[in-house]
Coordinates of C-alpha atoms and ligand atoms in Angstrom, one line a residue:
M940 CA 57.9 126.7 -222.8
C941 CA 56.5 125.2 -225.9
G942 CA 55.8 126.6 -229.3
I943 CA 52.3 126.9 -230.6
I944 CA 51.0 127.9 -234.1
G945 CA 47.6 128.0 -235.8
Y946 CA 46.3 128.9 -239.3
T947 CA 42.9 129.5 -240.8
G948 CA 42.3 130.5 -244.4
G949 CA 39.5 130.4 -246.9
G950 CA 41.0 127.4 -248.7
Q951 CA 43.6 129.3 -250.7
R952 CA 46.2 127.4 -248.8
E953 CA 46.6 124.0 -247.2
A954 CA 47.1 124.3 -243.4
T955 CA 49.4 121.4 -242.8
P956 CA 52.6 122.6 -244.6
I957 CA 52.2 126.1 -243.1
L958 CA 51.9 124.6 -239.6
L959 CA 54.9 122.3 -240.1
R960 CA 57.1 125.1 -241.5
G961 CA 56.2 127.4 -238.6
L962 CA 56.7 124.6 -236.1
G963 CA 60.2 124.1 -237.4
R964 CA 60.9 127.8 -236.7
L965 CA 59.5 127.4 -233.1
E966 CA 61.5 124.3 -232.3
Y967 CA 64.0 126.2 -230.2
R968 CA 61.2 126.8 -227.7
G969 CA 60.9 123.1 -226.9
Y970 CA 61.6 119.9 -228.9
D971 CA 60.8 116.7 -227.1
S972 CA 57.5 116.0 -228.9
A973 CA 55.2 117.5 -231.5
G974 CA 51.8 117.3 -233.1
L975 CA 49.1 119.0 -235.1
A976 CA 45.3 118.9 -235.5
I977 CA 43.6 119.8 -238.8
Q978 CA 40.0 120.6 -239.4
T979 CA 39.0 118.2 -242.2
D980 CA 35.7 117.4 -243.7
R981 CA 35.8 114.3 -241.4
G982 CA 36.2 116.4 -238.3
V983 CA 39.3 117.2 -236.3
V984 CA 42.2 114.9 -237.2
T985 CA 45.4 114.8 -235.2
R986 CA 48.9 113.5 -235.8
K987 CA 51.5 113.5 -233.0
L988 CA 54.7 111.8 -231.8
A989 CA 57.6 111.9 -229.4
G990 CA 60.6 113.7 -231.0
R991 CA 61.3 116.4 -233.4
V992 CA 59.2 118.4 -235.9
G993 CA 61.1 116.5 -238.6
G994 CA 59.6 113.3 -237.4
L995 CA 56.1 114.8 -237.5
Q996 CA 56.8 115.9 -241.1
A997 CA 57.6 112.3 -242.0
L998 CA 54.6 111.0 -240.1
V999 CA 52.3 113.4 -242.0
E1000 CA 53.9 112.4 -245.3
R1001 CA 53.0 108.7 -244.4
L1002 CA 49.5 109.7 -243.1
P1003 CA 48.5 112.9 -245.0
V1004 CA 45.8 115.1 -243.5
H1005 CA 44.3 117.9 -245.5
G1006 CA 42.3 121.0 -244.4
A1007 CA 42.3 124.8 -244.6
S1008 CA 42.7 125.3 -240.8
G1009 CA 44.5 123.8 -237.9
I1010 CA 46.8 124.1 -234.9
A1011 CA 50.2 122.6 -234.0
H1012 CA 52.6 122.4 -231.1
T1013 CA 56.2 121.6 -230.3
R1014 CA 56.7 120.7 -226.6
W1015 CA 59.0 121.2 -223.7
A1016 CA 57.5 118.8 -221.1
T1017 CA 56.6 120.1 -217.7
H1018 CA 53.8 117.7 -216.6
G1019 CA 53.8 114.2 -218.1
A1020 CA 56.9 112.6 -219.8
P1021 CA 57.8 113.6 -223.4
T1022 CA 55.9 110.7 -225.1
A1023 CA 53.7 110.5 -228.1
R1024 CA 50.7 110.0 -225.8
N1025 CA 51.4 113.2 -223.9
A1026 CA 52.2 115.2 -227.0
H1027 CA 49.9 118.0 -228.0
P1028 CA 47.3 118.7 -229.4
Q1029 CA 45.1 117.5 -226.5
V1030 CA 41.7 116.3 -227.4
D1031 CA 38.4 115.9 -225.5
C1032 CA 36.5 112.7 -224.8
H1033 CA 34.9 112.6 -228.3
E1034 CA 37.9 114.1 -230.2
R1035 CA 35.7 117.0 -231.4
I1036 CA 37.8 119.7 -229.7
A1037 CA 41.6 120.0 -230.0
L1038 CA 43.9 122.3 -228.0
V1039 CA 47.5 123.3 -227.9
H1040 CA 48.9 124.9 -224.7
N1041 CA 52.1 126.7 -223.7
G1042 CA 52.3 127.2 -219.9
I1043 CA 51.5 125.4 -216.6
I1044 CA 48.0 124.8 -215.1
E1045 CA 48.7 125.0 -211.4
N1046 CA 45.3 123.5 -210.3
A1047 CA 45.3 120.7 -212.9
D1048 CA 45.1 117.9 -210.3
A1049 CA 42.0 119.3 -208.7
L1050 CA 40.4 120.0 -212.1
R1051 CA 41.2 116.5 -213.3
A1052 CA 39.7 114.9 -210.3
A1053 CA 36.5 116.9 -210.7
L1054 CA 36.3 116.2 -214.4
E1055 CA 37.0 112.4 -213.9
R1056 CA 34.2 112.4 -211.2
A1057 CA 32.0 114.0 -213.9
G1058 CA 32.7 111.1 -216.2
H1059 CA 35.6 112.5 -218.4
S1060 CA 38.3 110.0 -219.3
F1061 CA 41.8 111.3 -219.8
W1062 CA 44.2 110.2 -222.5
T1063 CA 47.4 111.8 -221.1
D1064 CA 49.3 112.7 -217.9
T1065 CA 49.5 116.3 -218.9
D1066 CA 48.1 119.3 -217.0
S1067 CA 47.1 120.8 -220.4
E1068 CA 44.5 118.1 -221.1
T1069 CA 42.3 119.5 -218.2
L1070 CA 41.7 122.6 -220.4
V1071 CA 40.1 120.7 -223.3
H1072 CA 37.8 118.7 -221.0
L1073 CA 36.8 121.9 -219.3
I1074 CA 35.9 123.4 -222.7
E1075 CA 34.0 120.2 -223.6
D1076 CA 32.0 120.6 -220.3
A1077 CA 31.5 124.4 -220.6
P1078 CA 28.1 126.0 -221.5
G1079 CA 27.9 128.1 -224.7
D1080 CA 27.0 127.7 -228.4
T1081 CA 30.2 129.2 -229.6
L1082 CA 33.8 128.0 -229.0
E1083 CA 34.8 131.4 -227.6
A1084 CA 31.9 131.3 -225.1
R1085 CA 33.0 127.8 -224.0
V1086 CA 36.6 128.8 -223.7
I1087 CA 35.8 131.9 -221.6
A1088 CA 33.6 129.8 -219.3
A1089 CA 36.2 127.1 -219.0
L1090 CA 39.0 129.5 -218.1
E1091 CA 37.1 130.8 -215.1
H1092 CA 38.2 127.6 -213.3
V1093 CA 41.8 127.7 -214.3
V1094 CA 44.8 128.9 -212.2
G1095 CA 48.1 129.1 -214.0
T1096 CA 49.7 130.4 -217.2
Y1097 CA 48.7 129.7 -220.7
G1098 CA 48.9 130.5 -224.3
I1099 CA 46.3 128.3 -226.0
A1100 CA 44.8 127.8 -229.5
V1101 CA 41.6 125.7 -229.8
V1102 CA 39.6 124.2 -232.7
W1103 CA 36.1 122.6 -232.6
A1104 CA 34.6 120.3 -235.2
E1105 CA 31.3 122.1 -234.8
E1106 CA 32.8 125.4 -236.0
P1107 CA 35.1 124.6 -238.9
G1108 CA 37.6 127.3 -239.7
K1109 CA 37.4 129.0 -236.3
I1110 CA 40.4 129.1 -234.0
V1111 CA 40.0 130.6 -230.5
V1112 CA 43.2 131.8 -228.7
A1113 CA 43.7 132.9 -225.1
R1114 CA 46.6 134.4 -223.3
Q1115 CA 47.5 134.5 -219.6
G1116 CA 51.2 134.7 -218.8
S1117 CA 52.6 133.0 -221.9
P1118 CA 53.4 135.0 -225.1
V1119 CA 51.0 134.7 -228.0
L1120 CA 50.6 136.8 -231.1
L1121 CA 48.3 136.9 -234.1
G1122 CA 49.4 137.2 -237.7
L1123 CA 47.1 139.1 -240.1
G1124 CA 46.9 138.0 -243.8
D1125 CA 44.6 138.7 -246.7
G1126 CA 41.7 136.3 -246.0
E1127 CA 43.8 134.2 -243.7
Y1128 CA 45.0 134.5 -240.1
F1129 CA 47.7 133.0 -238.0
V1130 CA 48.5 132.5 -234.3
A1131 CA 52.0 131.8 -233.0
S1132 CA 54.2 131.9 -229.9
D1133 CA 56.5 134.3 -231.8
A1134 CA 56.7 136.0 -235.1
A1135 CA 59.5 133.8 -236.6
A1136 CA 56.9 131.1 -237.2
I1137 CA 54.7 133.1 -239.6
L1138 CA 57.1 135.6 -241.2
D1139 CA 57.0 133.5 -244.4
Y1140 CA 53.3 134.7 -244.8
T1141 CA 52.8 138.1 -243.0
R1142 CA 54.7 140.9 -241.3
S1143 CA 51.6 142.3 -239.6
I1144 CA 51.3 141.0 -236.1
V1145 CA 49.1 141.7 -233.0
H1146 CA 50.6 141.0 -229.6
L1147 CA 47.9 139.7 -227.2
D1148 CA 47.9 140.9 -223.5
D1149 CA 47.1 138.8 -220.5
G1150 CA 43.3 138.1 -220.3
D1151 CA 42.8 138.5 -224.1
I1152 CA 40.7 136.0 -226.0
A1153 CA 41.0 136.2 -229.8
V1154 CA 38.7 134.6 -232.4
L1155 CA 40.1 133.9 -235.8
T1156 CA 38.0 132.9 -238.9
P1157 CA 39.0 133.0 -242.6
E1158 CA 36.9 136.2 -242.9
S1159 CA 38.1 138.2 -239.8
Y1160 CA 39.6 138.3 -236.3
H1161 CA 38.7 140.1 -233.1
V1162 CA 39.9 140.3 -229.6
V1163 CA 37.7 140.4 -226.5
D1164 CA 38.3 140.3 -222.7
R1165 CA 36.7 137.8 -220.3
E1166 CA 33.5 139.8 -220.3
S1167 CA 33.4 139.5 -224.1
H1168 CA 34.1 143.3 -224.4
V1169 CA 35.9 144.0 -227.6
Q1170 CA 39.6 145.0 -227.1
L1171 CA 41.5 147.0 -229.6
R1172 CA 45.1 145.9 -230.0
A1173 CA 47.9 147.6 -232.0
V1174 CA 49.0 146.0 -235.3
D1175 CA 52.9 146.0 -235.4
D1176 CA 55.1 145.5 -238.4
V1177 CA 58.0 143.1 -238.0
T1178 CA 61.2 144.8 -239.3
W1179 CA 63.7 142.0 -239.4
D1180 CA 63.8 139.6 -242.3
L1181 CA 63.7 135.9 -242.8
E1182 CA 67.3 135.7 -243.8
E1183 CA 68.2 136.5 -240.2
I1184 CA 66.6 133.3 -239.1
E1185 CA 68.2 131.1 -241.7
L1186 CA 71.5 129.3 -241.2
N1187 CA 73.1 130.9 -244.3
G1188 CA 75.7 128.2 -244.7
Y1189 CA 76.7 127.8 -241.0
A1190 CA 76.4 124.4 -239.4
H1191 CA 74.5 125.7 -236.4
F1192 CA 72.7 128.9 -235.4
M1193 CA 75.1 129.1 -232.4
Q1194 CA 78.1 129.2 -234.7
K1195 CA 76.4 131.8 -236.9
E1196 CA 75.4 133.9 -233.9
I1197 CA 79.0 133.8 -232.4
A1198 CA 80.4 134.8 -235.8
E1199 CA 77.9 137.7 -236.1
Q1200 CA 79.1 139.5 -233.0
S1201 CA 81.2 142.2 -234.6
E1202 CA 78.1 143.1 -236.6
T1203 CA 75.6 142.8 -233.7
V1204 CA 77.8 144.8 -231.4
R1205 CA 77.9 147.5 -234.2
S1206 CA 74.1 147.3 -234.4
T1207 CA 73.7 147.8 -230.7
L1208 CA 75.9 150.9 -230.9
R1209 CA 74.4 152.2 -234.1
G1210 CA 73.2 155.8 -233.8
R1211 CA 73.7 155.8 -230.0
L1212 CA 77.2 157.2 -229.4
V1213 CA 77.4 161.0 -228.9
F1214 CA 81.2 161.6 -228.9
D1215 CA 81.2 165.4 -228.3
D1216 CA 79.3 165.1 -225.1
G1217 CA 80.6 161.6 -224.2
T1218 CA 77.2 160.2 -223.7
A1219 CA 74.6 157.9 -225.4
R1220 CA 71.4 158.6 -227.2
L1221 CA 68.9 156.2 -225.6
D1222 CA 65.5 157.6 -226.7
G1223 CA 63.5 154.6 -225.6
L1224 CA 64.8 154.8 -222.0
N1225 CA 62.2 157.4 -221.0
L1226 CA 64.6 158.8 -218.4
T1227 CA 65.1 162.5 -218.3
P1228 CA 68.5 163.9 -217.0
A1229 CA 66.6 164.8 -213.8
D1230 CA 65.2 161.3 -213.5
C1231 CA 68.8 160.0 -213.9
A1232 CA 70.2 162.4 -211.3
A1233 CA 67.6 161.2 -208.8
I1234 CA 68.6 157.6 -209.0
R1235 CA 70.2 156.4 -205.7
H1236 CA 70.2 152.6 -206.2
I1237 CA 70.2 150.3 -209.2
N1238 CA 68.8 146.8 -209.0
I1239 CA 69.4 144.3 -211.9
V1240 CA 67.3 141.2 -212.3
G1241 CA 67.7 138.4 -214.8
C1242 CA 68.2 134.7 -215.3
G1243 CA 71.1 132.6 -216.8
T1244 CA 73.3 134.4 -219.2
S1245 CA 71.3 137.6 -218.7
W1246 CA 72.1 137.4 -215.0
H1247 CA 75.8 137.0 -215.9
A1248 CA 75.5 140.2 -218.0
G1249 CA 73.9 141.9 -215.0
L1250 CA 77.0 141.0 -212.9
V1251 CA 79.2 142.6 -215.5
G1252 CA 76.8 145.5 -215.6
R1253 CA 77.3 146.1 -211.8
H1254 CA 81.0 146.8 -212.4
I1255 CA 80.3 149.1 -215.3
L1256 CA 77.5 151.0 -213.7
E1257 CA 79.1 151.4 -210.2
T1258 CA 82.4 152.6 -211.8
L1259 CA 80.7 155.1 -214.1
T1260 CA 78.0 156.4 -211.8
Q1261 CA 79.1 155.7 -208.2
I1262 CA 75.5 154.4 -207.6
P1263 CA 75.3 151.2 -205.6
V1264 CA 74.1 148.3 -207.8
T1265 CA 72.6 144.9 -206.7
V1266 CA 72.2 142.0 -209.0
E1267 CA 69.5 139.4 -208.3
Y1268 CA 68.5 136.0 -209.6
A1269 CA 65.0 136.9 -210.8
S1270 CA 63.5 133.6 -209.7
E1271 CA 64.6 134.3 -206.1
Y1272 CA 63.9 138.0 -206.1
R1273 CA 60.3 137.7 -207.1
Y1274 CA 59.5 135.8 -203.9
R1275 CA 61.5 138.0 -201.5
R1276 CA 59.8 140.6 -199.2
L1277 CA 61.2 143.6 -201.1
V1278 CA 62.7 146.4 -199.1
M1279 CA 62.9 149.0 -201.8
S1280 CA 64.6 152.3 -201.2
P1281 CA 62.9 155.2 -203.1
D1282 CA 64.7 156.3 -206.3
T1283 CA 65.6 152.7 -207.1
L1284 CA 66.0 151.9 -210.8
T1285 CA 65.3 148.3 -211.6
I1286 CA 66.8 146.9 -214.8
A1287 CA 65.2 143.7 -216.2
I1288 CA 67.7 142.0 -218.6
S1289 CA 66.2 139.4 -220.9
Q1290 CA 67.1 138.4 -224.5
S1291 CA 63.7 136.9 -225.2
G1292 CA 61.7 139.4 -223.1
E1293 CA 59.5 136.5 -222.1
T1294 CA 61.3 134.8 -219.3
A1295 CA 58.6 134.2 -216.7
D1296 CA 60.8 134.7 -213.6
T1297 CA 62.3 138.0 -214.9
L1298 CA 58.8 139.2 -215.9
E1299 CA 57.5 138.5 -212.4
A1300 CA 60.6 140.1 -210.8
L1301 CA 59.9 143.2 -212.9
R1302 CA 56.2 143.2 -211.8
A1303 CA 57.3 142.8 -208.1
A1304 CA 59.8 145.7 -208.4
R1305 CA 57.1 147.8 -209.9
A1306 CA 54.6 146.9 -207.2
A1307 CA 57.3 148.1 -204.7
R1308 CA 57.2 151.4 -206.7
S1309 CA 60.5 151.1 -208.4
R1310 CA 60.9 152.5 -211.9
V1311 CA 61.6 149.6 -214.3
I1312 CA 63.6 149.6 -217.5
G1313 CA 64.1 146.6 -219.8
L1314 CA 67.2 145.5 -221.7
V1315 CA 65.6 143.3 -224.3
N1316 CA 66.4 141.8 -227.7
V1317 CA 62.9 140.7 -228.9
V1318 CA 60.9 143.8 -230.1
G1319 CA 57.4 143.9 -228.7
S1320 CA 58.0 141.2 -226.1
T1321 CA 56.1 141.3 -222.8
I1322 CA 59.0 142.6 -220.7
A1323 CA 59.6 145.4 -223.3
R1324 CA 55.9 146.3 -223.3
E1325 CA 55.6 146.2 -219.5
S1326 CA 58.7 148.3 -218.8
D1327 CA 58.6 152.1 -218.2
G1328 CA 61.3 152.4 -220.9
G1329 CA 64.2 150.4 -222.1
I1330 CA 67.0 149.6 -224.5
Y1331 CA 66.6 147.2 -227.4
L1332 CA 69.7 145.3 -228.2
H1333 CA 69.1 145.2 -232.0
A1334 CA 71.1 142.0 -232.1
G1335 CA 68.6 140.3 -234.5
P1336 CA 66.8 137.0 -233.7
E1337 CA 68.9 134.7 -231.5
I1338 CA 67.8 131.1 -232.4
G1339 CA 70.6 129.0 -230.8
V1340 CA 69.4 128.0 -227.2
A1341 CA 72.8 128.9 -225.8
S1342 CA 72.9 132.7 -225.7
T1343 CA 75.9 134.3 -227.3
K1344 CA 75.5 137.5 -229.3
A1345 CA 72.8 138.7 -226.8
F1346 CA 75.4 138.5 -224.0
T1347 CA 77.9 140.8 -225.7
S1348 CA 75.2 143.2 -226.8
Q1349 CA 73.7 143.3 -223.3
I1350 CA 77.1 144.4 -222.0
V1351 CA 77.4 147.1 -224.7
A1352 CA 73.9 148.3 -223.8
L1353 CA 74.9 148.4 -220.1
A1354 CA 78.0 150.5 -221.0
L1355 CA 75.8 152.9 -223.0
L1356 CA 73.5 153.2 -220.0
G1357 CA 76.5 153.8 -217.8
L1358 CA 77.6 156.7 -220.1
Y1359 CA 74.0 158.1 -220.1
L1360 CA 73.6 157.9 -216.2
G1361 CA 77.3 158.8 -215.6
R1362 CA 76.8 162.2 -217.2
E1363 CA 74.2 163.0 -214.5
H1364 CA 76.4 161.6 -211.7
G1365 CA 79.6 163.5 -212.2
L1366 CA 81.5 161.3 -214.6
A1367 CA 84.1 163.5 -216.2
L1368 CA 83.6 164.5 -219.9
A1369 CA 87.1 163.2 -220.8
M1370 CA 86.4 159.7 -219.3
R1371 CA 83.0 159.6 -221.0
Q1372 CA 84.5 160.6 -224.4
D1373 CA 87.3 158.0 -223.9
L1374 CA 84.8 155.2 -223.2
A1375 CA 82.7 156.3 -226.2
C1376 CA 85.7 156.0 -228.4
R1377 CA 86.6 152.6 -226.9
L1378 CA 83.0 151.4 -227.5
A1379 CA 83.2 152.6 -231.2
Q1380 CA 86.4 150.4 -231.6
L1381 CA 84.7 147.3 -230.4
P1382 CA 83.3 145.8 -233.6
G1383 CA 86.8 145.6 -235.1
L1384 CA 88.3 144.2 -231.9
V1385 CA 85.5 141.5 -231.9
T1386 CA 86.5 140.5 -235.4
R1387 CA 90.1 140.0 -234.2
A1388 CA 88.9 137.9 -231.2
L1389 CA 86.8 135.7 -233.5
A1390 CA 90.0 135.0 -235.5
L1391 CA 91.1 132.8 -232.6
E1392 CA 88.7 130.1 -233.8
P1393 CA 91.3 127.8 -235.4
E1394 CA 93.3 127.8 -232.2
V1395 CA 90.2 127.2 -230.1
R1396 CA 89.2 124.3 -232.4
M1397 CA 92.5 122.6 -231.7
L1398 CA 92.1 123.1 -228.0
A1399 CA 88.6 121.6 -228.3
E1400 CA 90.1 118.5 -229.8
E1401 CA 92.5 118.2 -226.8
F1402 CA 89.9 118.7 -224.1
V1403 CA 86.9 117.0 -225.8
Q1404 CA 87.0 114.0 -223.4
S1405 CA 87.1 116.1 -220.2
R1406 CA 84.6 115.2 -217.6
N1407 CA 84.9 118.4 -215.6
A1408 CA 86.2 121.9 -216.1
L1409 CA 86.8 125.0 -213.9
Y1410 CA 86.6 128.6 -215.1
L1411 CA 88.2 131.3 -213.0
G1412 CA 88.2 135.1 -213.3
R1413 CA 88.3 138.2 -211.2
G1414 CA 86.5 141.5 -211.0
V1415 CA 84.5 142.3 -214.1
N1416 CA 85.7 139.0 -215.7
F1417 CA 84.4 136.8 -212.9
P1418 CA 81.0 136.7 -214.6
V1419 CA 82.7 135.7 -217.8
A1420 CA 84.1 132.7 -216.0
L1421 CA 80.5 131.9 -215.0
E1422 CA 79.3 132.4 -218.6
G1423 CA 82.1 130.2 -220.0
A1424 CA 81.2 127.4 -217.6
L1425 CA 77.5 127.8 -218.4
K1426 CA 78.1 127.6 -222.2
L1427 CA 80.1 124.4 -221.8
K1428 CA 77.5 122.8 -219.5
E1429 CA 74.5 123.6 -221.5
I1430 CA 75.7 122.4 -224.9
S1431 CA 78.4 119.7 -224.2
Y1432 CA 76.9 118.3 -221.0
I1433 CA 80.4 118.5 -219.4
H1434 CA 80.2 119.5 -215.7
A1435 CA 81.8 122.9 -215.3
E1436 CA 81.9 125.6 -212.7
G1437 CA 82.8 129.2 -212.7
Y1438 CA 84.4 130.8 -209.7
P1439 CA 86.1 134.0 -208.5
A1440 CA 89.7 133.1 -208.9
A1441 CA 90.6 133.9 -205.3
E1442 CA 87.6 131.9 -204.0
M1443 CA 89.1 128.7 -205.4
K1444 CA 91.4 128.4 -202.4
H1445 CA 88.4 128.0 -200.2
G1446 CA 87.3 124.7 -201.6
P1447 CA 87.3 124.0 -205.4
I1448 CA 91.1 123.7 -205.4
A1449 CA 90.5 120.2 -204.0
L1450 CA 89.1 119.3 -207.4
I1451 CA 92.3 120.1 -209.3
D1452 CA 94.4 117.3 -210.7
N1453 CA 96.2 116.7 -214.0
E1454 CA 92.9 116.0 -215.8
M1455 CA 91.2 119.1 -214.8
P1456 CA 91.1 121.8 -217.4
V1457 CA 91.2 125.2 -215.7
V1458 CA 90.2 128.2 -217.9
F1459 CA 91.5 131.5 -216.5
V1460 CA 90.0 134.7 -217.8
A1461 CA 93.0 136.9 -217.3
P1462 CA 93.1 140.1 -219.4
H1463 CA 95.7 142.6 -218.5
D1464 CA 93.9 144.8 -215.9
E1465 CA 94.3 145.9 -212.3
V1466 CA 93.7 142.4 -210.9
Y1467 CA 95.9 140.7 -213.4
P1468 CA 98.8 140.2 -210.9
K1469 CA 96.4 138.6 -208.5
V1470 CA 95.2 136.2 -211.2
L1471 CA 98.8 135.2 -211.9
S1472 CA 99.1 134.1 -208.3
N1473 CA 96.0 132.0 -208.6
M1474 CA 97.4 130.5 -211.7
Q1475 CA 100.6 129.5 -209.7
E1476 CA 98.3 127.8 -207.2
V1477 CA 96.6 125.7 -209.9
K1478 CA 99.9 124.9 -211.7
A1479 CA 101.4 123.7 -208.4
R1480 CA 98.6 121.1 -208.3
G1481 CA 99.0 119.9 -211.9
G1482 CA 95.9 121.7 -213.3
R1483 CA 95.8 122.0 -217.1
I1484 CA 95.7 125.8 -217.6
I1485 CA 94.1 127.6 -220.5
A1486 CA 94.5 131.3 -220.2
V1487 CA 92.6 134.1 -222.0
T1488 CA 95.0 137.0 -221.9
T1489 CA 95.6 140.3 -223.6
E1490 CA 97.6 140.6 -226.9
G1491 CA 101.1 142.2 -226.4
R1492 CA 100.8 142.5 -222.7
G1493 CA 100.7 140.1 -219.8
D1494 CA 102.4 137.0 -221.2
V1495 CA 101.6 134.3 -218.7
G1496 CA 104.5 132.3 -220.2
T1497 CA 105.0 128.8 -218.9
L1498 CA 102.2 129.1 -216.3
A1499 CA 99.6 128.1 -218.9
E1500 CA 99.5 125.2 -221.4
H1501 CA 97.6 127.3 -223.8
Q1502 CA 97.1 131.1 -224.2
L1503 CA 94.4 132.7 -226.2
R1504 CA 95.3 136.3 -226.8
I1505 CA 92.5 138.9 -227.2
P1506 CA 92.9 142.5 -228.3
E1507 CA 93.3 145.2 -225.6
T1508 CA 90.3 147.4 -224.7
A1509 CA 89.1 149.4 -221.7
P1510 CA 89.1 146.9 -218.7
L1511 CA 85.3 147.5 -218.2
L1512 CA 84.6 146.4 -221.8
S1513 CA 87.0 143.4 -221.8
P1514 CA 84.2 140.8 -221.1
I1515 CA 82.9 141.5 -224.6
L1516 CA 86.2 140.1 -226.0
T1517 CA 87.2 137.6 -223.3
V1518 CA 83.9 135.7 -223.6
I1519 CA 84.3 135.0 -227.3
P1520 CA 87.0 132.2 -227.1
L1521 CA 85.0 130.7 -224.3
Q1522 CA 81.9 130.6 -226.6
L1523 CA 84.0 129.0 -229.3
L1524 CA 85.5 126.5 -227.0
A1525 CA 82.1 125.3 -225.8
Y1526 CA 80.8 125.2 -229.3
H1527 CA 83.7 123.2 -230.8
I1528 CA 83.8 120.7 -227.9
A1529 CA 80.0 120.1 -228.2
V1530 CA 80.3 119.6 -232.0
L1531 CA 83.2 117.2 -231.5
R1532 CA 81.1 115.3 -228.9
G1533 CA 78.3 115.0 -231.5
C1534 CA 75.9 117.1 -229.3
D1535 CA 72.9 118.8 -230.8
V1536 CA 74.3 122.3 -230.3
D1537 CA 71.2 124.3 -231.2
R1538 CA 68.8 122.0 -229.3
P1539 CA 70.6 120.9 -226.2
R1540 CA 68.8 118.3 -224.2
N1541 CA 66.3 119.4 -221.5
L1542 CA 66.7 123.1 -222.5
A1543 CA 64.6 125.6 -224.3
K1544 CA 65.3 129.1 -225.6
S1545 CA 62.7 131.1 -223.7
V1546 CA 61.6 129.9 -220.2
T1547 CA 58.0 131.1 -220.1
V1548 CA 57.0 129.0 -217.1
E1549 CA 58.2 129.1 -213.5
Ligands
LIG2167 C1 71.7 130.8 -221.9 O1 72.5 130.3 -222.8 C2 70.5 130.1 -221.6 N1 69.7 129.9 -222.8 C3 69.6 130.7 -220.5 O2 70.4 130.7 -219.3 C4 69.1 132.1 -220.7 O3 70.1 133.0 -220.6 C5 68.0 132.4 -219.6 O4 67.0 131.5 -219.8 C6 67.5 133.8 -219.8 O5 66.9 134.0 -221.0 P1 66.4 135.5 -221.4 O6 67.7 136.3 -221.6 O7 65.7 135.3 -222.7 O8 65.5 136.0 -220.3

């Protein structure tokens, strides 16, 4: 999952600074190498290197390249090591064509062998380079004709942008499986993997669909399909503003996004609570009361943090609707022989709305005739557009690779969905109204949980040298233990595992010694007494216990070395509060270890490849 960007204008602007600025905004998509290609009066000129966009900026300052159109790329390597040689743009044998690619070419080896037999010599070890040689080989007088002919041979996923020295100012774009959108300006046009890259210049964007080919010139743009039939695509207006994707004085986007959660939870709730009737207004869901009443099974699919939110969602939805809920790793689910009972509602949870495995799981569920709704943060993303209906989180852009505010908003959205479905499945009005009130109190309670930061920072200083950690929870907070462990792993590189607290006795307890930090997620709820016994078992083996408990109730006393007290709320909603000190702990430990919190190694924000 890389970031691609392109610009073509009539000369009113230089392309290089626009591409570099946009690439900086796309860096969360992949950041192991970067490059650009500019159409100059001397042909297509490229600059590329291993490392960050900042390095490319410095390279271009040393070796300036000027022109009114070009393409650029920031990479997350899939095929070929993250080196300067393998960085994009990829060029053909004569360096007349340059291409940037996001996705995976599955038949690259076969294509490469055929192209090498035909006399092409390859510069890199990448799968992407096969595309540019295919275009070089393809028939056609125009770049778009060549791209269309070349793609006939390709199996895989791609979002590509291509330039050709023979047609200065023209950029050809194609989409199959990887997100690409166009930006419309006045006498200038943009292409990008997401809107953040071009918001400095336009708010008018066109999302491309799979199979689309777009042709951009300074004068105009148009979209065609593989038979060159013109395709009409909607022009959307981006509503969020640039400030939302700026650091605004925070050291990291992750820190900013953790701190924003009382506001983002409020934003997910805004205009959706109907107190009198104890339900939720979810207009985008596209589910009538009759549709809701007919649901007999709910299946949730997602990856990573979204899968953890799904596990919390199972507790919430089963409790509020009495409908059986299954939660699936999307990457596993998509390849299973689906046995789908009729009246199954599939919920695809995804912050980015572009995660390839979740998208394919959605398509598999649909093929098995399930109704599909999306719980998505990015407006206009593919999962949002391919779902029958859905709930937008309205949490604003999430830039930090480690997901935080999306998780809490996903749980709020699942609780709203629980209210909406519960009304048609016999949930009593009083219980619905109580939950609606509890939801409305959340933003204030989140603010109080965030106030634990100074205590958490001190804890981080104490555990910064840990090599392992164990996170334990029960019931609706077991997924929070998983999420806490994931946050620590992905940004501090400390090995951590989340487990159901009772499961610990069946193996992981062997890991416990007086160096092992054991984080218990133990709010005061019906399983709290059981969690206390699990704490006893860990304490007896010298484990160093950190307990997240409820203010004013359930003092674990001497059982834990450290207690982090969160405000009380409805047990089903407690994960929204219990996760916050865990997000902060991971953040501060990673900062103290000097890790690149927003760009953790080997990760990327949106996993658009399998
Ligand atoms: C979480 O911090 C990770 N970035 C990752 O696990 C993420 O949750 C997963 O890739 C799913 O992303 P999505 O919600 O955008 O589909």
